[in-house]
XYZ file of C-alpha atoms in Angstrom:
435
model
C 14.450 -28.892 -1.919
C 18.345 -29.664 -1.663
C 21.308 -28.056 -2.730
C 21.497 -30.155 -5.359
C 18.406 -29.504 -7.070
C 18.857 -25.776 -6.386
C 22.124 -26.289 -8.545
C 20.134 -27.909 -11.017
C 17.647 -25.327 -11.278
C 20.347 -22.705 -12.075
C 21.986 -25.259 -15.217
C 17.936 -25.552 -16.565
C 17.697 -21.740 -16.986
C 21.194 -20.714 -18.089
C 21.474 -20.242 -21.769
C 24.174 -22.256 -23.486
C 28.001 -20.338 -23.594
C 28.331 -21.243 -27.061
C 25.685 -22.043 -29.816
C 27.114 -24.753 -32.251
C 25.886 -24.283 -35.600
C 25.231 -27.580 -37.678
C 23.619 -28.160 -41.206
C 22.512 -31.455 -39.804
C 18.838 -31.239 -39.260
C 19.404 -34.192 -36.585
C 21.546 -31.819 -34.097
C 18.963 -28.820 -34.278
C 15.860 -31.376 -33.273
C 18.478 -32.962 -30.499
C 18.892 -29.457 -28.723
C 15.594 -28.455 -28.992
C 14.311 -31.631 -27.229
C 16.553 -31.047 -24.631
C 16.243 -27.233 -24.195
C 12.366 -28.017 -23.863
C 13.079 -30.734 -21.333
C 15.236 -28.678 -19.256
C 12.649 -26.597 -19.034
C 10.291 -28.624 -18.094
C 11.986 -30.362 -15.182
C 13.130 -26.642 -14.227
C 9.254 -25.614 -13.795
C 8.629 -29.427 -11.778
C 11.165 -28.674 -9.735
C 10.033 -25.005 -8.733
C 6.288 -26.668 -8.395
C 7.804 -29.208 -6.066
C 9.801 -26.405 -4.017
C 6.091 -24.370 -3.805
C 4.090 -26.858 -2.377
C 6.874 -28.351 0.183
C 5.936 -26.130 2.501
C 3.230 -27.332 5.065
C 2.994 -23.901 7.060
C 3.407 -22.013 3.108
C 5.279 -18.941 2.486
C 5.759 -15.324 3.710
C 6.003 -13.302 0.792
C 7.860 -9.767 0.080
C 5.937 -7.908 -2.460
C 6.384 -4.394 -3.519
C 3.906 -2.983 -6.180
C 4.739 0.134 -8.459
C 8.672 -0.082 -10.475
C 9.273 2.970 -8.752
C 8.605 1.716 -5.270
C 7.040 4.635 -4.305
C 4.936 2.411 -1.878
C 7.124 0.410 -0.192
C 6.418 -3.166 0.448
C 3.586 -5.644 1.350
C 3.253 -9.041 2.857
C 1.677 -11.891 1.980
C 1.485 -15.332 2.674
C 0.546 -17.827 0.102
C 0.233 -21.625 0.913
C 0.104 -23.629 -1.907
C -1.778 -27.011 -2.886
C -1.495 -28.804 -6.187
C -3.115 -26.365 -8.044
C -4.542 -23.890 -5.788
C -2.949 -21.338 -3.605
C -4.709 -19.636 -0.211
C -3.711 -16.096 0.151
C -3.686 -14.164 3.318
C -2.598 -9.796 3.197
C -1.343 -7.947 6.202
C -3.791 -5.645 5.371
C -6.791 -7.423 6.308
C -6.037 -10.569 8.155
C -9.680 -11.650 8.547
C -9.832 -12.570 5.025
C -8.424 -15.748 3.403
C -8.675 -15.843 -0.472
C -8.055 -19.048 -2.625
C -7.395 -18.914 -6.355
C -5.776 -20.821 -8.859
C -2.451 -20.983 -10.061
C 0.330 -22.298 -12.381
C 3.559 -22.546 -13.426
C 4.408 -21.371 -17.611
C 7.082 -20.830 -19.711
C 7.809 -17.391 -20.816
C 11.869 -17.652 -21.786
C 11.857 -19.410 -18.236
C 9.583 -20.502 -15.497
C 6.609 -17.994 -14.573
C 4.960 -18.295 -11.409
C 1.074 -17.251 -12.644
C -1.675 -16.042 -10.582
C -4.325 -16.093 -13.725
C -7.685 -16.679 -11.654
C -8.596 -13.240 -10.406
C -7.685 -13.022 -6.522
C -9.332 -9.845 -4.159
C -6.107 -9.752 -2.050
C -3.288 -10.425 -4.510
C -4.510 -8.649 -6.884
C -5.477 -5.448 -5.057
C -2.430 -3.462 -6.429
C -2.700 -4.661 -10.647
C -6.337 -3.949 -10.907
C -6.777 -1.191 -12.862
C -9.583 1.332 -12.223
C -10.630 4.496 -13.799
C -7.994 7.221 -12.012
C -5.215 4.069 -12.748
C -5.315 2.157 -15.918
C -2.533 -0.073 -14.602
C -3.774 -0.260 -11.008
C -0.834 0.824 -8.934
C 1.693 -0.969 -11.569
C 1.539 -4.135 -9.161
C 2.199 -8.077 -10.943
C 0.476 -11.123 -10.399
C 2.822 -12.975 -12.622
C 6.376 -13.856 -11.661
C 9.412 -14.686 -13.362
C 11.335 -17.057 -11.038
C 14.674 -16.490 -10.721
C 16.260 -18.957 -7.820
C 14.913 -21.853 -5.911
C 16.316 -23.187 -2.407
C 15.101 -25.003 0.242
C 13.884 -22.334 2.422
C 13.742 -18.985 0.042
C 12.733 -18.169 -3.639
C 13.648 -15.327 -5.410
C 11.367 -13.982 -8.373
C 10.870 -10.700 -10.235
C 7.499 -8.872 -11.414
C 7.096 -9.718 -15.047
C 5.776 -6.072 -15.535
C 7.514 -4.144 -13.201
C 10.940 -5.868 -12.337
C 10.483 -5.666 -8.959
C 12.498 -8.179 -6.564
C 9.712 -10.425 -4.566
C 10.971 -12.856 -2.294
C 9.022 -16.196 -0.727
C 10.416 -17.062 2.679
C 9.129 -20.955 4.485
C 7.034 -20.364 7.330
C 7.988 -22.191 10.417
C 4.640 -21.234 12.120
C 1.045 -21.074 10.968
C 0.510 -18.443 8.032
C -2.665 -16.550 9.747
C 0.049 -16.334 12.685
C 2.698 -14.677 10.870
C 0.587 -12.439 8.722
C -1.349 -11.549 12.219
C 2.470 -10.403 13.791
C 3.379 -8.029 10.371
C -0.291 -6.569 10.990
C 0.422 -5.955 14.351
C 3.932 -4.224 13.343
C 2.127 -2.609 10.230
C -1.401 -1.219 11.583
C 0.514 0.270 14.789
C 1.901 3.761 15.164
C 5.722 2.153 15.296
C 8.174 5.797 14.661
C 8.178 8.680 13.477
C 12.229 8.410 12.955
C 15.223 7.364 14.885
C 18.896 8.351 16.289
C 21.771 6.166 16.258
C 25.378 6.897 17.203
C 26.634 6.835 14.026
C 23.523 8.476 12.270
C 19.849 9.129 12.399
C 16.636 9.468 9.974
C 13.134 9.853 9.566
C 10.293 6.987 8.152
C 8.287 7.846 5.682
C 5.083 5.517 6.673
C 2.911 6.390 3.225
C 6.013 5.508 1.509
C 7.327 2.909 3.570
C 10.781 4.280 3.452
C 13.497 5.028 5.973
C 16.393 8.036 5.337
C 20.228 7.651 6.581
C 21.295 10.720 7.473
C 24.987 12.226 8.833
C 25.306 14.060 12.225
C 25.397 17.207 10.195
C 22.262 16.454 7.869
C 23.964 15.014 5.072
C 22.359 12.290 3.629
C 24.644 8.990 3.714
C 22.422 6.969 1.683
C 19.320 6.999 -0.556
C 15.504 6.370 0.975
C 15.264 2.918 1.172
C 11.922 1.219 0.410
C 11.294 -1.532 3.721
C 8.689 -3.825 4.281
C 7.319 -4.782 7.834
C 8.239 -8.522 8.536
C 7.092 -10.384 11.614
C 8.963 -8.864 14.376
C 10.733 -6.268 12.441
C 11.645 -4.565 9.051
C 13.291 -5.764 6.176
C 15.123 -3.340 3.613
C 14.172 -3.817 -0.422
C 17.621 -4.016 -0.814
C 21.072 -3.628 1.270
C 21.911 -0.423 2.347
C 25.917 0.093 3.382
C 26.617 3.242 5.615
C 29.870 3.579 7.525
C 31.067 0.501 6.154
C 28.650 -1.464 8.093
C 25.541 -3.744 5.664
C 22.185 -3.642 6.618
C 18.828 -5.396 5.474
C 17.209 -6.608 8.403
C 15.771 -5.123 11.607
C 14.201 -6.364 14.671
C 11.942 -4.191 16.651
C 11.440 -3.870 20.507
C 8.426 -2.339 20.741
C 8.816 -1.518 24.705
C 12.182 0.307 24.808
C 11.340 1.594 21.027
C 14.398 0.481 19.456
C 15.820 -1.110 16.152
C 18.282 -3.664 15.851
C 20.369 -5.363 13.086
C 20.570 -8.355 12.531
C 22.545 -8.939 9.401
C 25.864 -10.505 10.044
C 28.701 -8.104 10.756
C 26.307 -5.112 11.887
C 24.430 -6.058 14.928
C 25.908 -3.686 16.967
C 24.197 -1.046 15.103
C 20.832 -0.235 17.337
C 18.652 2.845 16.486
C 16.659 4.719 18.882
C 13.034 4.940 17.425
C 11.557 8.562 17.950
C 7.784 8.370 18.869
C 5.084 10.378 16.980
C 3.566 13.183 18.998
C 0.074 13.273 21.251
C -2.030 14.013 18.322
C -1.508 10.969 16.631
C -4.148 8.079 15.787
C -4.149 5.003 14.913
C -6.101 3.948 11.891
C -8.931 1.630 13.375
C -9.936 4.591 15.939
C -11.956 6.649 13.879
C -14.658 4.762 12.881
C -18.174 5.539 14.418
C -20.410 8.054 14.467
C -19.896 11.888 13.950
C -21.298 15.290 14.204
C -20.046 17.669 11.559
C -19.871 20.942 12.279
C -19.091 24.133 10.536
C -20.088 27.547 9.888
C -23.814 26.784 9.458
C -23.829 24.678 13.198
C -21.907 27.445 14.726
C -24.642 30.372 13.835
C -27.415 28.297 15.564
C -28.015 25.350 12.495
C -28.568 21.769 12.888
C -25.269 19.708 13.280
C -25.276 17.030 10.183
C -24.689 13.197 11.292
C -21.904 11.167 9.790
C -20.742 8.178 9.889
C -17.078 6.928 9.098
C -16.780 3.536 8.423
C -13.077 2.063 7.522
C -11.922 0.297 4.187
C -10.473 -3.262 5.073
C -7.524 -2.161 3.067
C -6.678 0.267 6.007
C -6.398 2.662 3.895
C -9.773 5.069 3.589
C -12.538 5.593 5.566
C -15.723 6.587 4.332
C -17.683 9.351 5.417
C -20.929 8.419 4.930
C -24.390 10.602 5.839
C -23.991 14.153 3.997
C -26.307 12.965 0.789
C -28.374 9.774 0.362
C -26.606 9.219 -3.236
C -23.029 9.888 -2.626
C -20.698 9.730 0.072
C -16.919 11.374 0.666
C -13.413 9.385 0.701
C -10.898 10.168 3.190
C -7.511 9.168 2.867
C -5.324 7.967 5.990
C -1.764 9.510 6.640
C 0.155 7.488 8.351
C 2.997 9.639 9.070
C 0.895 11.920 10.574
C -1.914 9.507 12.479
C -4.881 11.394 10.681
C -7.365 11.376 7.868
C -7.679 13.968 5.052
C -10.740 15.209 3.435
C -9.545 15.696 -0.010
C -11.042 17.236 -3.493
C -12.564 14.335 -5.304
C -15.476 12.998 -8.006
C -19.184 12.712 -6.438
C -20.746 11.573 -9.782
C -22.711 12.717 -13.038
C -24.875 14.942 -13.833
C -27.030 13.695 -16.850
C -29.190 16.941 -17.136
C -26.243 19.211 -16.951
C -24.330 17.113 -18.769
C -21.190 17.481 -16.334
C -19.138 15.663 -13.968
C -19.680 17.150 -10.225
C -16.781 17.583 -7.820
C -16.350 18.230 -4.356
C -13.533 21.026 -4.153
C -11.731 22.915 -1.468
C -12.027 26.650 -1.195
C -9.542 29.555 -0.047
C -9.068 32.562 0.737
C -11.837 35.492 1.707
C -12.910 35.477 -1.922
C -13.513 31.500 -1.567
C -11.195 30.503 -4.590
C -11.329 27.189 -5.635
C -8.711 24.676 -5.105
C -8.682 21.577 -7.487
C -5.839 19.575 -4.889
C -5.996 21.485 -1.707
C -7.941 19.756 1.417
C -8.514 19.455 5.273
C -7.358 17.400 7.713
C -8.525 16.449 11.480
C -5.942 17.145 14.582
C -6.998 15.029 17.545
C -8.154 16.595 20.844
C -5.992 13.604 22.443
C -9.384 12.009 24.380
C -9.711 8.873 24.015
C -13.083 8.931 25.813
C -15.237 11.983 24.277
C -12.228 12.477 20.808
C -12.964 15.821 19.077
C -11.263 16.822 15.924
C -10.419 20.271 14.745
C -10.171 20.813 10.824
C -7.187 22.059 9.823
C -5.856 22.922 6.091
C -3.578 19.851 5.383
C -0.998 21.752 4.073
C -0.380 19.916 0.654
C -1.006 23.196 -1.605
C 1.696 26.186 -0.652
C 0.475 29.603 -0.813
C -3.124 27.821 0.103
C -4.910 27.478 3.477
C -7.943 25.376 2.528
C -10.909 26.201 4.891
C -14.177 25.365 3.365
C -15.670 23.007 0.362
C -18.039 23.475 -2.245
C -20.351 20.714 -4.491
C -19.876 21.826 -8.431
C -20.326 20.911 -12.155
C -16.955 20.834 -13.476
C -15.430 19.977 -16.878
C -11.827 20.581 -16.937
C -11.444 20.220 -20.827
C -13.694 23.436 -21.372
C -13.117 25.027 -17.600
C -16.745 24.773 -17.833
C -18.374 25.133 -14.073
C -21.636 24.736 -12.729
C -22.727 26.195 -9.464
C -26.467 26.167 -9.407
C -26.797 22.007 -8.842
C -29.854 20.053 -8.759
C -31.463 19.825 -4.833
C -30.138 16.261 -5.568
C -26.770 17.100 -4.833
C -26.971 19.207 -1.526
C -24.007 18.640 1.210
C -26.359 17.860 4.038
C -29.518 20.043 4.481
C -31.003 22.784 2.416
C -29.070 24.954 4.426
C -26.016 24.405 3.375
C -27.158 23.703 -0.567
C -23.931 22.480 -2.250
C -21.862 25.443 0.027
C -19.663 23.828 3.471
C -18.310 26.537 4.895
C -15.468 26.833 7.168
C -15.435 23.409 8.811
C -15.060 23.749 12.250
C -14.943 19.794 14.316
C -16.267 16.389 13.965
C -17.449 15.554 17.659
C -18.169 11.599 18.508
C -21.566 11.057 19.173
């Protein structure tokens, strides 16, 4: 699309300066036919600008208003009326949906046939009626020839459509390369340093003497980089945009007027893993295994999200969710809902436990610390350190209704955390060995 049209785009959706009021019934049908047509040739023109694109485009797309996750790319090639979706987070998979451009006080880009991949973070679910607050309609703001700037119709957030200049599975394949790796714990610079915040997808500015210079800024991995949500301005230099050496472990700017700022990335430690190397097969051990019992046989198996693993193995009818920290290159075994009970009438939760008196923590759970072989791994459990004043060392399977604080610890066989040994009782989890 040319300049021109991109100038015309901005006339279509301004509003009038000044509304001229007229009795004549003539005038009032005259604007209206010519509101509605500028409308209309607005939403051609940002069709036309959507499906100019023979490689598609590389999308920016940050779920939740309060960014608490950071951002996510995309890339979404677009046909006359379809669109094929690829997600960093699973490059494999290639998803084609419908779409369409509306009027909603302005052009709205529309996603309205149900998509796996683009809309993984706006489908609600039981624990999140509004999924994780993420939009699959989009209010389109500005149209050029090689960017497009839009907004979330729910949550406001900026999303941003870049041209590809290379195939899309290639660029999506280069963020997931960027995204799925270890990349840094933090980084020093000469004028100041800061920590990432991987779950969060955030980077900190920080002073020489720990002041903080500037607010966490959301990022999003890009093809051979980051990319800030927005600007960030610290020391009187402006920076967005980073490019990322992945040998010498440094970060470069490359926004106009600050590319001599370069940050040293700071590597994680020894202990750390990355997500795809914990899948197989598992013995669990813990208390019951130590005194002479039989070891129980697990099996993770990932998400294609990248997100959870599975743990699958301890009961026939149910299996446990572990989460992935990123910032720490581990999984956690966390409290969470097995199922229902329909004789007892009563949800049943697997819970961590404390202290010699084995008090039960509702948030409170475990993670695994590497033994650092690649060859034969072994991972101690270890409290994860989410709960102060708590050192989470076992887990037990319950009846639990938190409305009445009614519990239930004499299950059902049905329900048993491995063996008849260990009942619904997993005490003091000791290392998940590789088989």
């Amino acid at each position: 699309m040319n300049t021109r049209n991109n100038i015309l785009l901005y006339l279509f959706l301004a509003l009038p300066a000044l509304l001229m009021q007229s009795c004549l019934k003539d005038d009032h049908e005259v604007f209206d036919e010519n509101s509605s047509a500028r409308m209309q040739e607005a939403m051609t023109l940002a069709h036309l600008a959507l499906v100019s694109s023979e490689n598609g485009w590389i999308m920016d797309y940050y779920p939740d208003r309060n960014l608490s996750y950071g951002g996510y790319a995309y890339t979404v090639k677009f046909d006359g009326e379809k669109a094929e979706v690829r997600y960093e987070g699973d490059t494999d998979q290639v998803v084609t949906s419908y779409y369409k451009i509306t009027n909603d006080n302005g052009p709205v880009l529309s996603f309205d046939t149900y998509n796996e991949l683009l809309h993984f973070y706006a489908t609600p679910s039981s624990s999140e009626y509004e999924g994780k607050d993420g939009d699959f309609e989009f209010v389109i703001d500005e149209v050029d020839t090689d960017i497009i700037k839009l907004h979330g119709k729910r949550n406001q957030n900026l999303v941003v459509l870049r041209k590809l200049e290379e195939p899309a599975e290639t660029a999506i394949k280069k963020v997931a390369k960027l995204s799925n790796g270890a990349f840094l714990k933090g980084y020093t610079g000469t004028e100041f340093s800061g920590d990432f915040d991987l779950n969060a997808r955030s980077m900190s500015f920080t002073n020489a003497d720990g002041t903080q210079l500037a607010d966490k800024s959301p990022f999003i991995f890009t093809e051979d980089g980051i990319r800030l949500y927005k600007p960030v301005t610290v020391g009187g230099k402006t920076m967005q945009n980073f490019k990322y050496d992945e040998a010498s472990q440094k970060l470069t700017c490359t926004d106009e007027g600050a590319t001599d700022i370069v940050l040293n990335g700071v590597p994680h430690d020894d202990t750390y893993q990355l997500f795809d190397n914990f899948a197989g097969d598992y013995y669990l051990v813990d208390y019951f295994v130590t005194m002479g019992g039989n070891p129980i046989a697990v099996t993770l198996e990932p998400d294609k999200m990248h997100r959870i693993y599975r743990m699958k193995g301890v009961n026939a009818d149910y299996e446990l969710r572990m989460r992935y920290d990123k910032n720490l290159g581990t999984l956690t075994l966390y409290p969470q809902g097995l199922g229902y009970d329909e004789t007892l009438d009563i949800g049943v939760y697997f819970l961590g436990l404390y202290g010699d008196n084995f008090y039960i923590s509702l948030e409170g759970g475990m993670r695994l610390l590497w033994n650092g072989d690649n060859v034969n791994p072994v991972y101690q459990w270890i409290d994860n350190g989410d709960v102060e004043g708590e050192e989470i060392h076992s887990f037990t399977v319950m009846g639990l209704d938190l409305e009445s604080d009614r519990v239930e610890q004499e299950l059902d066989a049905k329900w048993n955390f491995g063996d008849a040994t260990h009942g619904t009782f997993v005490p003091y989890l000791d290392r998940l060995i590789k088989r």
